[in-house]
Structures are given as C-alpha cells and as structure tokens.
Amino acid sequence: MTATLMNGTALAARIRAEVAVEARELGSAGLATILVGDDPASEIYIARKHAAATEVGIQTRDVRLPASTPEDEVVALIEELNADDSIDGMLVQLPLPKGMDEVRVTHAVDPIKDVDGFHPVNAGNLYLGTPLHIPATAWGCMELLAEYGVEVGGADAVVIGRSEIVGKPMAILLLAANATVTICHSRTKDLAEHTRRADIVVAAVGRPWLVTPDMVKPGAAVVDVGINRTEHGLRGDVDPAVAEVAGYLTPVPGGVGPMTIALLLRSTLRAARYRRGLLAFRGN
Ligand code: GUN
C-alpha cells in the first residue's frame, strides 16, 4: 500500500486564487509583519508571506527590527500599527530574540488584527467554539484533511506536540470537528502506543523523522507539520517511509508549509471584513 500524498502546494494555490478574487471585491486589504532579529528561517517565511500577499493583491508592510530592540519599542510599534487604519492584519514572526517576552508582545496586537490568532481573545474564542481568527497552520491541516475526504468526525486523532502555535489549536479544531483527541508530548510514556491506535496523526514537535512506519496504523492519515533543517537537508517530523503504511500523508516540503501561508492570507481578508463591519467581530 502506498499513501495518497496530500498536495498542499496545489490546494494552497487554489485558496490563494480565491483570496485574490475576494481581495479585488473588497477593494483593499493591508498586512503588516514584524520581524525582530535575523533568524534565517524566519527571514524565509517572512519573504514568502510578502510574496504571496502581494500576488493576491494584499498591500504589505515589512517591518524589520534588530534583535537588540528594547521590548518597549516593539510594543510601541505594535500599538502604532493597531491605530493605523491602512493595516487590517498584523503578525509578529516567532520566535522572538532570547529574553524578549513573547506573551507581552503577542498580547499587544489588537485582537481584530491578530491574523495569527495568538491573542487570548482569539485563542479563547477558538477554545469556546466561537472562532474569530484561527491559527493558520492548524487551519491548513484541517483544510487538507477535508480536501482529501478524510473523515474527522468520530476518528481517533493523536496530536504530537502541545505548542500554542500548532499543537493546542490543532487539538481544539479536531475536537470541534468531533474527533476523539489525544495530545502527546515530551512526557508521554509510550508515544507509539497512542499513534498506533490513531486514524489521524498530526506531528508538530520539530523532531526529524520521529514518526516511523511501525508507529502508524495501516490506512491512517498522517499530517506532518515538521520543518527541520538537518545536515541531510530538510526533514519533516514523519519518516517518508510512513507512506508505505499510511492511507494519506503530507509531503515535506509541499504539504502543510504552503497551506500556512494561504490561510494567513484568508485570515487577512477576514480581518479586513471584521474591520469594515462586513463580519461581526465579537471579541472586544
Ligand atoms: N513561527 C512559526 N510559525 C509561525 C506562525 O504561524 N506565525 C508566526 N507569527 N510565527 C511563526
């Protein structure tokens, strides 16, 4: 058996095309990104976000600050962008430089503009089943499962990783779609025991090829969120040999990565609609 590869590049291109049409209808939408420091991976992600936004007709502002910037200055800049009417969506690229308070910085973003969905108002509304802004990576994983007809309702789903950015929102979205969800992490006693029972496995821990074929139930859907730069090149959290056992598998690259950016663009249009009163934002 060989898994069907879930092609994120193709689905993301379709979503971007939809966003482009909606952006034209809306007239204008603006996205600001803030990158503090010079993390090489973050620089690549930011460049991709800007290229994709520009391609669909979203105006962008690319703010770069040195790693040495005082936290107060980063917060002041965010407040300036909160007040700037030309900016609909805003994100602070993570991770922030060592010593900078990620909680304080991400909480400074106006929830209506928080296209990452990391602000407590958005995280809380996701938790409560009344989502406003949904974290893009987890949303992208759900869209891929839907696109390939993977049944989530009633499925046993295992999420490996409990980060605020991916693991937790992923578990909440799967639960909202009626999966039976288990969250595994570094202190889980027997990871394979959990994954072997799962109909859906989402790996989001940043450990190259952690999930091996013996850990996967035949026919399961496996979503690989990992992007690990190793001496052997780019590796996901899932050993590609899992394709011999799984029913569905996202490739790395070309799976979840492009989806994150496409859903960020969709969130930016959603922010623009919230701000224009075209959609109700019940977050304040
Ligand atoms: N770093 C890794 N993933 C993300 C993301 O989705 N958004 C932001 N802002 N930073 C990230």
Tab-separated table of C-alpha atoms and ligand atoms in Angstrom:
chain	number	residue	atom	x	y	z
A	1	MET	CA	0.000	0.000	0.000
A	2	THR	CA	1.213	3.482	-0.801
A	3	ALA	CA	-0.334	6.549	0.793
A	4	THR	CA	-2.082	9.230	-1.214
A	5	LEU	CA	0.111	12.306	-0.856
A	6	MET	CA	-1.890	15.316	0.311
A	7	ASN	CA	-0.693	18.048	-2.021
A	8	GLY	CA	-0.576	21.310	-0.075
A	9	THR	CA	1.068	23.187	-2.914
A	10	ALA	CA	-1.926	22.596	-5.195
A	11	LEU	CA	-4.625	23.292	-2.576
A	12	ALA	CA	-2.793	26.397	-1.344
A	13	ALA	CA	-2.652	27.747	-4.913
A	14	ARG	CA	-6.427	27.337	-5.183
A	15	ILE	CA	-7.020	29.087	-1.875
A	16	ARG	CA	-4.742	31.963	-2.942
A	17	ALA	CA	-6.694	32.291	-6.187
A	18	GLU	CA	-9.946	32.536	-4.180
A	19	VAL	CA	-8.368	35.106	-1.867
A	20	ALA	CA	-7.232	37.141	-4.891
A	21	VAL	CA	-10.817	37.337	-6.173
A	22	GLU	CA	-12.105	38.326	-2.721
A	23	ALA	CA	-9.343	40.921	-2.297
A	24	ARG	CA	-10.386	42.563	-5.566
A	25	GLU	CA	-14.026	42.598	-4.466
A	26	LEU	CA	-13.079	44.137	-1.126
A	27	GLY	CA	-11.015	46.883	-2.783
A	28	SER	CA	-8.047	46.880	-0.419
A	29	ALA	CA	-6.548	44.972	2.473
A	30	GLY	CA	-3.292	45.564	4.322
A	31	LEU	CA	-0.992	43.149	6.167
A	32	ALA	CA	1.920	44.206	8.357
A	33	THR	CA	4.595	41.808	9.548
A	34	ILE	CA	7.162	42.430	12.251
A	35	LEU	CA	10.413	40.503	12.299
A	36	VAL	CA	12.728	41.113	15.239
A	37	GLY	CA	16.264	39.822	14.783
A	38	ASP	CA	17.761	37.841	11.934
A	39	ASP	CA	16.699	34.220	12.365
A	40	PRO	CA	17.369	32.800	8.875
A	41	ALA	CA	14.292	30.529	8.818
A	42	SER	CA	12.052	33.433	9.899
A	43	GLU	CA	13.515	35.586	7.118
A	44	ILE	CA	12.497	32.944	4.577
A	45	TYR	CA	8.962	32.661	5.999
A	46	ILE	CA	8.515	36.441	6.027
A	47	ALA	CA	9.727	36.734	2.437
A	48	ARG	CA	7.237	34.033	1.375
A	49	LYS	CA	4.362	35.696	3.223
A	50	HIS	CA	5.069	39.017	1.493
A	51	ALA	CA	5.415	37.460	-1.952
A	52	ALA	CA	2.138	35.567	-1.518
A	53	ALA	CA	0.272	38.594	-0.142
A	54	THR	CA	1.473	40.808	-2.975
A	55	GLU	CA	0.479	38.195	-5.553
A	56	VAL	CA	-3.140	38.163	-4.289
A	57	GLY	CA	-3.392	41.951	-4.115
A	58	ILE	CA	-2.908	42.489	-0.370
A	59	GLN	CA	-0.778	45.537	0.480
A	60	THR	CA	2.063	44.700	2.833
A	61	ARG	CA	4.340	46.460	5.242
A	62	ASP	CA	7.553	44.653	6.163
A	63	VAL	CA	8.910	45.923	9.486
A	64	ARG	CA	12.365	44.659	10.455
A	65	LEU	CA	13.938	45.443	13.800
A	66	PRO	CA	17.355	44.496	15.164
A	67	ALA	CA	17.479	41.783	17.842
A	68	SER	CA	18.702	44.430	20.286
A	69	THR	CA	15.463	46.472	20.025
A	70	PRO	CA	14.021	47.111	23.514
A	71	GLU	CA	10.766	45.254	24.155
A	72	ASP	CA	9.007	48.571	24.909
A	73	GLU	CA	9.854	49.762	21.405
A	74	VAL	CA	8.425	46.615	19.813
A	75	VAL	CA	5.217	47.067	21.806
A	76	ALA	CA	5.069	50.769	20.863
A	77	LEU	CA	5.392	49.849	17.187
A	78	ILE	CA	2.580	47.292	17.506
A	79	GLU	CA	0.390	49.955	19.107
A	80	GLU	CA	1.168	52.293	16.230
A	81	LEU	CA	0.092	49.607	13.741
A	82	ASN	CA	-3.029	48.886	15.835
A	83	ALA	CA	-4.019	52.522	15.304
A	84	ASP	CA	-3.110	52.579	11.595
A	85	ASP	CA	-6.282	52.348	9.539
A	86	SER	CA	-4.454	51.045	6.444
A	87	ILE	CA	-3.391	47.907	8.339
A	88	ASP	CA	-6.067	45.180	8.572
A	89	GLY	CA	-3.907	42.275	9.734
A	90	MET	CA	-0.680	42.110	11.678
A	91	LEU	CA	1.676	39.389	12.825
A	92	VAL	CA	4.860	39.216	14.837
A	93	GLN	CA	7.056	36.460	13.474
A	94	LEU	CA	8.089	33.959	16.144
A	95	PRO	CA	10.420	33.062	17.748
A	96	LEU	CA	11.396	36.436	19.215
A	97	PRO	CA	15.010	37.027	20.256
A	98	LYS	CA	16.066	35.409	23.542
A	99	GLY	CA	14.925	37.398	26.537
A	100	MET	CA	12.019	39.121	24.798
A	101	ASP	CA	8.633	38.404	26.372
A	102	GLU	CA	6.627	36.610	23.689
A	103	VAL	CA	3.454	36.774	25.778
A	104	ARG	CA	3.633	40.549	26.260
A	105	VAL	CA	4.407	41.162	22.578
A	106	THR	CA	1.749	38.887	21.058
A	107	HIS	CA	-0.858	40.194	23.515
A	108	ALA	CA	-0.182	43.758	22.363
A	109	VAL	CA	-1.685	43.050	18.927
A	110	ASP	CA	-5.292	44.270	18.592
A	111	PRO	CA	-7.349	41.019	18.505
A	112	ILE	CA	-9.278	42.165	15.424
A	113	LYS	CA	-5.955	42.467	13.518
A	114	ASP	CA	-4.389	39.335	15.068
A	115	VAL	CA	-4.291	37.172	11.930
A	116	ASP	CA	-2.120	34.566	13.704
A	117	GLY	CA	-4.878	34.005	16.276
A	118	PHE	CA	-2.358	34.019	19.143
A	119	HIS	CA	-4.029	36.743	21.260
A	120	PRO	CA	-6.012	35.366	24.246
A	121	VAL	CA	-9.251	36.769	22.810
A	122	ASN	CA	-8.759	34.676	19.684
A	123	ALA	CA	-7.313	31.636	21.476
A	124	GLY	CA	-10.200	31.842	23.950
A	125	ASN	CA	-12.835	32.085	21.264
A	126	LEU	CA	-11.328	29.109	19.466
A	127	TYR	CA	-11.431	27.172	22.742
A	128	LEU	CA	-15.060	28.165	23.298
A	129	GLY	CA	-16.155	27.105	19.820
A	130	THR	CA	-16.745	30.663	18.562
A	131	PRO	CA	-13.628	31.158	16.430
A	132	LEU	CA	-12.688	34.619	15.121
A	133	HIS	CA	-9.083	34.309	13.934
A	134	ILE	CA	-7.773	30.728	13.617
A	135	PRO	CA	-4.026	29.942	13.705
A	136	ALA	CA	-3.068	29.357	10.084
A	137	THR	CA	-1.048	26.148	10.346
A	138	ALA	CA	-3.694	24.202	12.269
A	139	TRP	CA	-6.388	25.583	9.950
A	140	GLY	CA	-4.328	24.482	6.941
A	141	CYS	CA	-4.079	20.933	8.318
A	142	MET	CA	-7.868	20.787	8.714
A	143	GLU	CA	-8.352	22.065	5.155
A	144	LEU	CA	-6.015	19.389	3.800
A	145	LEU	CA	-7.908	16.628	5.633
A	146	ALA	CA	-11.207	17.987	4.270
A	147	GLU	CA	-9.847	18.272	0.736
A	148	TYR	CA	-8.851	14.604	0.720
A	149	GLY	CA	-12.107	13.442	2.269
A	150	VAL	CA	-10.520	12.207	5.495
A	151	GLU	CA	-13.338	11.569	7.956
A	152	VAL	CA	-12.642	13.519	11.157
A	153	GLY	CA	-15.942	13.004	12.991
A	154	GLY	CA	-15.597	10.024	15.322
A	155	ALA	CA	-11.959	9.471	14.328
A	156	ASP	CA	-9.254	8.771	16.897
A	157	ALA	CA	-6.799	11.634	16.426
A	158	VAL	CA	-3.372	11.980	18.008
A	159	VAL	CA	-1.613	15.339	18.017
A	160	ILE	CA	2.104	15.130	18.822
A	161	GLY	CA	3.191	18.466	20.286
A	162	ARG	CA	1.426	20.944	22.547
A	163	SER	CA	2.701	24.307	21.288
A	164	GLU	CA	0.452	27.365	21.404
A	165	ILE	CA	1.149	27.888	17.673
A	166	VAL	CA	0.195	24.448	16.340
A	167	GLY	CA	-0.422	21.596	18.791
A	168	LYS	CA	-3.052	23.168	21.034
A	169	PRO	CA	-5.102	24.878	18.289
A	170	MET	CA	-4.870	21.684	16.204
A	171	ALA	CA	-6.302	19.609	19.057
A	172	ILE	CA	-9.138	22.107	19.549
A	173	LEU	CA	-10.033	22.165	15.834
A	174	LEU	CA	-10.056	18.346	15.682
A	175	LEU	CA	-12.239	18.231	18.790
A	176	ALA	CA	-14.615	20.810	17.300
A	177	ALA	CA	-14.880	18.509	14.264
A	178	ASN	CA	-15.886	15.639	16.608
A	179	ALA	CA	-12.643	13.664	16.688
A	180	THR	CA	-11.573	11.866	19.864
A	181	VAL	CA	-8.351	13.739	20.537
A	182	THR	CA	-5.199	12.731	22.400
A	183	ILE	CA	-2.381	15.245	22.830
A	184	CYS	CA	1.050	13.631	23.157
A	185	HIS	CA	4.235	15.461	24.173
A	186	SER	CA	7.734	15.039	25.559
A	187	ARG	CA	6.459	13.460	28.796
A	188	THR	CA	4.121	10.974	27.099
A	189	LYS	CA	5.032	7.489	28.360
A	190	ASP	CA	4.578	5.429	25.202
A	191	LEU	CA	4.056	7.564	22.109
A	192	ALA	CA	3.842	4.621	19.703
A	193	GLU	CA	1.094	3.023	21.761
A	194	HIS	CA	-1.039	6.117	21.121
A	195	THR	CA	-0.152	6.691	17.480
A	196	ARG	CA	-0.734	3.040	16.526
A	197	ARG	CA	-4.378	3.375	17.515
A	198	ALA	CA	-4.906	6.660	15.656
A	199	ASP	CA	-6.905	7.205	12.477
A	200	ILE	CA	-5.316	10.664	12.211
A	201	VAL	CA	-1.817	11.611	13.390
A	202	VAL	CA	-0.637	15.223	13.355
A	203	ALA	CA	3.084	15.557	14.097
A	204	ALA	CA	4.155	19.016	15.255
A	205	VAL	CA	7.161	18.643	17.538
A	206	GLY	CA	10.213	19.536	15.467
A	207	ARG	CA	11.940	16.138	15.774
A	208	PRO	CA	13.199	14.880	12.391
A	209	TRP	CA	11.537	11.620	11.309
A	210	LEU	CA	10.164	10.952	14.811
A	211	VAL	CA	7.148	9.087	13.418
A	212	THR	CA	8.249	5.817	11.828
A	213	PRO	CA	6.207	3.241	9.861
A	214	ASP	CA	5.865	0.873	12.852
A	215	MET	CA	4.059	3.676	14.747
A	216	VAL	CA	1.275	4.102	12.191
A	217	LYS	CA	-1.954	2.172	11.760
A	218	PRO	CA	-2.446	0.908	8.187
A	219	GLY	CA	-4.605	3.365	6.258
A	220	ALA	CA	-4.265	6.245	8.770
A	221	ALA	CA	-3.990	9.888	7.682
A	222	VAL	CA	-0.675	11.412	8.754
A	223	VAL	CA	-0.113	15.172	8.710
A	224	ASP	CA	3.498	16.329	9.030
A	225	VAL	CA	3.922	19.871	10.345
A	226	GLY	CA	7.669	19.487	10.956
A	227	ILE	CA	10.237	21.575	9.108
A	228	ASN	CA	13.622	20.507	10.452
A	229	ARG	CA	16.835	21.704	8.871
A	230	THR	CA	19.304	18.832	9.324
A	231	GLU	CA	22.742	18.005	7.934
A	232	HIS	CA	20.880	15.747	5.495
A	233	GLY	CA	18.625	18.588	4.339
A	234	LEU	CA	15.020	19.487	5.134
A	235	ARG	CA	13.196	16.800	7.116
A	236	GLY	CA	9.697	16.601	8.492
A	237	ASP	CA	8.657	15.000	11.789
A	238	VAL	CA	7.498	11.946	9.816
A	239	ASP	CA	9.757	9.391	8.135
A	240	PRO	CA	8.712	9.367	4.437
A	241	ALA	CA	8.677	5.535	4.643
A	242	VAL	CA	5.390	6.003	6.542
A	243	ALA	CA	3.870	6.314	3.045
A	244	GLU	CA	4.131	2.517	2.821
A	245	VAL	CA	1.687	2.127	5.726
A	246	ALA	CA	-0.481	5.265	5.853
A	247	GLY	CA	-3.539	5.920	3.706
A	248	TYR	CA	-2.777	9.653	3.413
A	249	LEU	CA	0.406	11.600	4.071
A	250	THR	CA	1.503	15.214	3.659
A	251	PRO	CA	4.914	15.523	1.973
A	252	VAL	CA	7.695	17.807	3.270
A	253	PRO	CA	8.090	20.148	1.515
A	254	GLY	CA	4.820	20.741	-0.351
A	255	GLY	CA	2.343	19.688	2.349
A	256	VAL	CA	1.462	21.878	5.314
A	257	GLY	CA	4.002	24.672	4.635
A	258	PRO	CA	2.248	26.343	1.679
A	259	MET	CA	-1.118	25.938	3.426
A	260	THR	CA	0.019	28.069	6.380
A	261	ILE	CA	0.680	30.997	4.072
A	262	ALA	CA	-2.552	30.584	2.098
A	263	LEU	CA	-4.648	30.542	5.279
A	264	LEU	CA	-2.785	33.579	6.622
A	265	LEU	CA	-3.950	35.444	3.513
A	266	ARG	CA	-7.512	34.235	4.047
A	267	SER	CA	-7.289	35.461	7.660
A	268	THR	CA	-6.086	38.862	6.470
A	269	LEU	CA	-9.212	39.235	4.332
A	270	ARG	CA	-11.297	38.110	7.265
A	271	ALA	CA	-9.635	40.815	9.387
A	272	ALA	CA	-10.438	43.371	6.683
A	273	ARG	CA	-14.100	42.284	6.734
A	274	TYR	CA	-14.246	42.467	10.531
A	275	ARG	CA	-12.790	45.964	10.420
A	276	ARG	CA	-15.243	47.143	7.772
A	277	GLY	CA	-18.219	45.754	9.684
A	278	LEU	CA	-18.934	43.157	6.974
A	279	LEU	CA	-18.484	40.360	9.534
A	280	ALA	CA	-19.275	40.567	13.246
A	281	PHE	CA	-16.193	40.509	15.497
A	282	ARG	CA	-17.467	39.605	18.944
A	283	GLY	CA	-14.099	39.873	20.607
A	284	ASN	CA	-13.996	43.180	22.435
B	1	GUN	N1	6.659	30.916	13.621
B	1	GUN	C1	6.374	29.658	13.264
B	1	GUN	N2	5.093	29.576	12.834
B	1	GUN	C2	4.585	30.810	12.931
B	1	GUN	C3	3.310	31.366	12.627
B	1	GUN	O1	2.370	30.707	12.194
B	1	GUN	N3	3.185	32.699	12.840
B	1	GUN	C4	4.176	33.450	13.325
B	1	GUN	N4	3.952	34.743	13.532
B	1	GUN	N5	5.370	32.980	13.628
B	1	GUN	C5	5.567	31.657	13.419
